[in-house]
Amino acid sequence: MEKRHIPILNKVKLLVLGIVGLSVFTACTQKIPEGDIKDFVELIRFTNAQEHVVTGISQIQSIYSVEDEEKGRVTITTQIDQRKKYYYSNTEVSGSYVEEYTFHNQQVLSYVNSDDTISSFKKTDDVSQDISYNLEEVYKLISTFFYTKVEGGYHQGAVYYGDYVVANCAKFYSCFSLNEEKTILTYQVNTSQRNEEGDEILTMHYFTVDAYGMILSLHTKSMVLEKNIVIDTTIECSYNTPIEKKLEL
């Protein structure tokens, strides 16, 4: 069993945009063995992914359970259109996560009009809020679909996993595999570590990425066996498909 190379979600708090908390290892000097996986990985670049994705839809969901009873759920659906400069997100929260997020539902919508004016809307639990974004802020919203931070030159968070794959493929080569068409890369591993209280956390982790390093699907299940606590996380994404765009909330 691989040990401690994927930080586990805290059993109380959910950091949605960093939902799987994958670490990037910039100090790794191992080389990827020659073959199809190396050929696939060496073509991954963030700039290529950003140019390739015109429209994107992602749904991130995490469910927190204790003794097989659901205690909280967070679901975030995001839609972007880079060319139309369009961003929409819908966050639904229930159970124990409501205290942390302080709402049950929040929607954010922003886009650039044909006359270069910007329309921005925010609604929290059916209460509309006044917000005003400039063009730079709209670009930043769209960029969070791909990543939430850059560290050591590597993009992390959200649904671009290319830099994680590039940085870790050599070290964890046995965890990666390609489909027969050599168009989808799969990562699968079980990990174990202990939290600050000394409880062992087991995690079953699986994801697939396309040739641009963009997540297609992900499933992470983290379990604190001694306390029968489970955090089950899934991500499903599609790219360059039509989006039914909203004009207001």
GROMACS .gro file of C-alpha atoms in nm:
model
  249
    1MET     CA    1   0.000   0.000   0.000
    2GLU     CA    2   0.137   0.341  -0.100
    3LYS     CA    3   0.190   0.569   0.198
    4ARG     CA    4   0.115   0.934   0.267
    5HIS     CA    5   0.149   1.099  -0.073
    6ILE     CA    6  -0.211   1.226  -0.089
    7PRO     CA    7  -0.328   1.443   0.201
    8ILE     CA    8  -0.672   1.334   0.330
    9LEU     CA    9  -0.974   1.557   0.376
   10ASN     CA   10  -1.032   1.671   0.731
   11LYS     CA   11  -1.326   1.473   0.869
   12VAL     CA   12  -1.504   1.791   0.979
   13LYS     CA   13  -1.425   2.051   0.714
   14LEU     CA   14  -1.467   2.034   0.337
   15LEU     CA   15  -1.247   2.245   0.114
   16VAL     CA   16  -1.440   2.204  -0.209
   17LEU     CA   17  -1.210   2.365  -0.462
   18GLY     CA   18  -0.917   2.170  -0.320
   19ILE     CA   19  -1.133   1.870  -0.276
   20VAL     CA   20  -0.883   1.593  -0.321
   21GLY     CA   21  -0.581   1.789  -0.203
   22LEU     CA   22  -0.331   1.624  -0.434
   23SER     CA   23   0.028   1.714  -0.355
   24VAL     CA   24   0.282   1.804  -0.621
   25PHE     CA   25   0.633   1.670  -0.580
   26THR     CA   26   0.874   1.902  -0.753
   27ALA     CA   27   1.184   1.737  -0.607
   28CYS     CA   28   1.131   1.401  -0.776
   29THR     CA   29   1.425   1.314  -1.001
   30GLN     CA   30   1.298   0.976  -1.123
   31LYS     CA   31   1.235   0.931  -1.494
   32ILE     CA   32   0.920   0.790  -1.647
   33PRO     CA   33   0.993   0.455  -1.815
   34GLU     CA   34   0.989   0.458  -2.194
   35GLY     CA   35   0.654   0.369  -2.349
   36ASP     CA   36   0.301   0.487  -2.419
   37ILE     CA   37   0.245   0.642  -2.075
   38LYS     CA   38   0.558   0.854  -2.109
   39ASP     CA   39   0.456   0.964  -2.458
   40PHE     CA   40   0.111   1.060  -2.323
   41VAL     CA   41   0.239   1.250  -2.020
   42GLU     CA   42   0.512   1.442  -2.199
   43LEU     CA   43   0.252   1.616  -2.418
   44ILE     CA   44   0.055   1.755  -2.121
   45ARG     CA   45   0.082   2.133  -2.083
   46PHE     CA   46  -0.145   2.371  -1.895
   47THR     CA   47  -0.145   2.618  -2.183
   48ASN     CA   48  -0.266   2.342  -2.418
   49ALA     CA   49  -0.547   2.249  -2.177
   50GLN     CA   50  -0.656   2.610  -2.140
   51GLU     CA   51  -0.661   2.661  -2.517
   52HIS     CA   52  -0.844   2.332  -2.578
   53VAL     CA   53  -1.129   2.387  -2.332
   54VAL     CA   54  -1.375   2.632  -2.483
   55THR     CA   55  -1.668   2.530  -2.263
   56GLY     CA   56  -1.655   2.319  -1.949
   57ILE     CA   57  -1.901   2.169  -1.702
   58SER     CA   58  -1.795   2.016  -1.371
   59GLN     CA   59  -1.989   1.869  -1.082
   60ILE     CA   60  -1.806   1.813  -0.755
   61GLN     CA   61  -1.989   1.634  -0.474
   62SER     CA   62  -1.876   1.531  -0.129
   63ILE     CA   63  -2.082   1.336   0.125
   64TYR     CA   64  -1.984   1.311   0.492
   65SER     CA   65  -2.124   1.009   0.680
   66VAL     CA   66  -2.092   0.871   1.032
   67GLU     CA   67  -2.193   0.511   1.108
   68ASP     CA   68  -2.351   0.485   0.762
   69GLU     CA   69  -2.575   0.788   0.824
   70GLU     CA   70  -2.532   1.092   0.598
   71LYS     CA   71  -2.441   1.398   0.805
   72GLY     CA   72  -2.362   1.650   0.533
   73ARG     CA   73  -2.341   1.697   0.159
   74VAL     CA   74  -2.193   1.962  -0.070
   75THR     CA   75  -2.254   1.971  -0.445
   76ILE     CA   76  -2.094   2.233  -0.669
   77THR     CA   77  -2.182   2.262  -1.037
   78THR     CA   78  -1.973   2.499  -1.248
   79GLN     CA   79  -2.009   2.603  -1.611
   80ILE     CA   80  -1.767   2.818  -1.809
   81ASP     CA   81  -1.730   2.946  -2.161
   82GLN     CA   82  -1.390   3.103  -2.219
   83ARG     CA   83  -1.469   3.262  -2.553
   84LYS     CA   84  -1.797   3.410  -2.435
   85LYS     CA   85  -1.643   3.498  -2.099
   86TYR     CA   86  -1.922   3.325  -1.912
   87TYR     CA   87  -1.917   3.180  -1.559
   88TYR     CA   88  -2.189   3.015  -1.353
   89SER     CA   89  -2.170   2.818  -1.030
   90ASN     CA   90  -2.436   2.659  -0.813
   91THR     CA   91  -2.343   2.538  -0.463
   92GLU     CA   92  -2.590   2.325  -0.267
   93VAL     CA   93  -2.515   2.249   0.098
   94SER     CA   94  -2.693   2.031   0.354
   95GLY     CA   95  -2.644   1.888   0.702
   96SER     CA   96  -2.331   1.958   0.903
   97TYR     CA   97  -2.169   2.163   0.625
   98VAL     CA   98  -2.432   2.438   0.648
   99GLU     CA   99  -2.264   2.580   0.959
  100GLU     CA  100  -1.935   2.609   0.772
  101TYR     CA  101  -2.077   2.754   0.451
  102THR     CA  102  -2.352   2.957   0.626
  103PHE     CA  103  -2.603   2.889   0.346
  104HIS     CA  104  -2.800   2.609   0.181
  105ASN     CA  105  -2.774   2.733  -0.175
  106GLN     CA  106  -2.565   2.995  -0.350
  107GLN     CA  107  -2.548   3.082  -0.718
  108VAL     CA  108  -2.300   3.313  -0.891
  109LEU     CA  109  -2.338   3.426  -1.252
  110SER     CA  110  -2.115   3.661  -1.448
  111TYR     CA  111  -2.058   3.724  -1.818
  112VAL     CA  112  -1.944   3.988  -2.064
  113ASN     CA  113  -2.208   4.139  -2.292
  114SER     CA  114  -2.166   4.221  -2.661
  115ASP     CA  115  -2.106   4.587  -2.573
  116ASP     CA  116  -1.828   4.483  -2.329
  117THR     CA  117  -2.036   4.564  -2.024
  118ILE     CA  118  -2.041   4.302  -1.750
  119SER     CA  119  -2.348   4.142  -1.597
  120SER     CA  120  -2.300   3.991  -1.250
  121PHE     CA  121  -2.548   3.824  -1.019
  122LYS     CA  122  -2.535   3.647  -0.686
  123LYS     CA  123  -2.818   3.477  -0.501
  124THR     CA  124  -2.787   3.315  -0.161
  125ASP     CA  125  -3.082   3.114  -0.028
  126ASP     CA  126  -3.316   3.296  -0.271
  127VAL     CA  127  -3.192   3.638  -0.161
  128SER     CA  128  -3.032   3.839  -0.441
  129GLN     CA  129  -2.712   4.024  -0.360
  130ASP     CA  130  -2.558   4.317  -0.543
  131ILE     CA  131  -2.217   4.240  -0.687
  132SER     CA  132  -2.005   4.411  -0.948
  133TYR     CA  133  -1.716   4.247  -1.131
  134ASN     CA  134  -1.465   4.398  -1.370
  135LEU     CA  135  -1.323   4.207  -1.666
  136GLU     CA  136  -1.019   4.087  -1.470
  137GLU     CA  137  -1.244   3.942  -1.201
  138VAL     CA  138  -1.452   3.756  -1.461
  139TYR     CA  139  -1.133   3.606  -1.603
  140LYS     CA  140  -1.031   3.502  -1.252
  141LEU     CA  141  -1.365   3.331  -1.194
  142ILE     CA  142  -1.321   3.133  -1.516
  143SER     CA  143  -0.964   3.040  -1.426
  144THR     CA  144  -1.083   2.881  -1.100
  145PHE     CA  145  -1.252   2.616  -1.314
  146PHE     CA  146  -0.901   2.498  -1.405
  147TYR     CA  147  -0.699   2.565  -1.089
  148THR     CA  148  -0.712   2.750  -0.759
  149LYS     CA  149  -0.344   2.816  -0.693
  150VAL     CA  150   0.000   2.795  -0.853
  151GLU     CA  151   0.281   2.661  -0.637
  152GLY     CA  152   0.635   2.611  -0.761
  153GLY     CA  153   0.511   2.664  -1.115
  154TYR     CA  154   0.249   2.389  -1.081
  155HIS     CA  155  -0.125   2.448  -1.114
  156GLN     CA  156  -0.324   2.284  -0.835
  157GLY     CA  157  -0.686   2.250  -0.733
  158ALA     CA  158  -1.008   2.245  -0.939
  159VAL     CA  159  -1.019   2.012  -1.243
  160TYR     CA  160  -0.685   2.054  -1.422
  161TYR     CA  161  -0.469   1.763  -1.299
  162GLY     CA  162  -0.204   1.771  -1.569
  163ASP     CA  163   0.072   1.917  -1.352
  164TYR     CA  164   0.004   1.659  -1.081
  165VAL     CA  165   0.035   1.380  -1.337
  166VAL     CA  166   0.356   1.523  -1.484
  167ALA     CA  167   0.516   1.569  -1.141
  168ASN     CA  168   0.415   1.231  -0.999
  169CYS     CA  169   0.395   0.984  -1.285
  170ALA     CA  170   0.755   0.864  -1.248
  171LYS     CA  171   0.739   0.819  -0.871
  172PHE     CA  172   0.402   0.641  -0.876
  173TYR     CA  173   0.430   0.491  -1.223
  174SER     CA  174   0.267   0.161  -1.125
  175CYS     CA  175  -0.051   0.349  -1.028
  176PHE     CA  176  -0.104   0.483  -1.381
  177SER     CA  177  -0.250   0.306  -1.684
  178LEU     CA  178  -0.376   0.395  -2.033
  179ASN     CA  179  -0.689   0.280  -2.209
  180GLU     CA  180  -0.657   0.077  -2.529
  181GLU     CA  181  -0.706   0.385  -2.748
  182LYS     CA  182  -0.436   0.568  -2.549
  183THR     CA  183  -0.665   0.867  -2.502
  184ILE     CA  184  -0.742   0.840  -2.128
  185LEU     CA  185  -0.495   0.806  -1.841
  186THR     CA  186  -0.614   0.640  -1.519
  187TYR     CA  187  -0.465   0.674  -1.172
  188GLN     CA  188  -0.569   0.433  -0.897
  189VAL     CA  189  -0.420   0.378  -0.552
  190ASN     CA  190  -0.505   0.310  -0.188
  191THR     CA  191  -0.333   0.521   0.077
  192SER     CA  192  -0.304   0.520   0.456
  193GLN     CA  193  -0.208   0.789   0.704
  194ARG     CA  194  -0.297   0.911   1.053
  195ASN     CA  195  -0.467   1.235   1.147
  196GLU     CA  196  -0.373   1.466   1.434
  197GLU     CA  197  -0.576   1.252   1.676
  198GLY     CA  198  -0.384   0.939   1.579
  199ASP     CA  199  -0.672   0.777   1.389
  200GLU     CA  200  -0.579   0.584   1.077
  201ILE     CA  201  -0.739   0.717   0.759
  202LEU     CA  202  -0.767   0.483   0.461
  203THR     CA  203  -0.836   0.633   0.120
  204MET     CA  204  -0.933   0.466  -0.205
  205HIS     CA  205  -0.846   0.708  -0.481
  206TYR     CA  206  -0.922   0.694  -0.853
  207PHE     CA  207  -0.927   0.946  -1.136
  208THR     CA  208  -0.910   0.967  -1.514
  209VAL     CA  209  -0.774   1.253  -1.726
  210ASP     CA  210  -0.780   1.326  -2.096
  211ALA     CA  211  -0.479   1.402  -2.315
  212TYR     CA  212  -0.482   1.763  -2.190
  213GLY     CA  213  -0.464   1.665  -1.823
  214MET     CA  214  -0.826   1.763  -1.756
  215ILE     CA  215  -1.027   1.550  -1.513
  216LEU     CA  216  -1.295   1.332  -1.670
  217SER     CA  217  -1.400   1.149  -1.354
  218LEU     CA  218  -1.280   1.105  -0.998
  219HIS     CA  219  -1.382   0.901  -0.696
  220THR     CA  220  -1.216   0.938  -0.358
  221LYS     CA  221  -1.339   0.755  -0.050
  222SER     CA  222  -1.168   0.839   0.279
  223MET     CA  223  -1.250   0.631   0.587
  224VAL     CA  224  -1.168   0.671   0.957
  225LEU     CA  225  -1.232   0.309   1.047
  226GLU     CA  226  -1.210   0.347   1.426
  227LYS     CA  227  -1.495   0.602   1.420
  228ASN     CA  228  -1.684   0.474   1.114
  229ILE     CA  229  -1.647   0.811   0.941
  230VAL     CA  230  -1.655   0.829   0.561
  231ILE     CA  231  -1.605   1.117   0.318
  232ASP     CA  232  -1.705   1.014  -0.033
  233THR     CA  233  -1.609   1.254  -0.312
  234THR     CA  234  -1.687   1.241  -0.682
  235ILE     CA  235  -1.608   1.469  -0.975
  236GLU     CA  236  -1.761   1.443  -1.321
  237CYS     CA  237  -1.659   1.676  -1.605
  238SER     CA  238  -1.731   1.737  -1.970
  239TYR     CA  239  -1.566   1.977  -2.212
  240ASN     CA  240  -1.657   2.157  -2.534
  241THR     CA  241  -2.023   2.064  -2.507
  242PRO     CA  242  -2.314   2.311  -2.541
  243ILE     CA  243  -2.410   2.504  -2.228
  244GLU     CA  244  -2.757   2.636  -2.158
  245LYS     CA  245  -2.658   2.981  -2.044
  246LYS     CA  246  -2.846   3.193  -1.796
  247LEU     CA  247  -2.896   3.565  -1.836
  248GLU     CA  248  -2.998   3.627  -1.477
  249LEU     CA  249  -3.066   3.445  -1.151
   0.00000   0.00000   0.00000
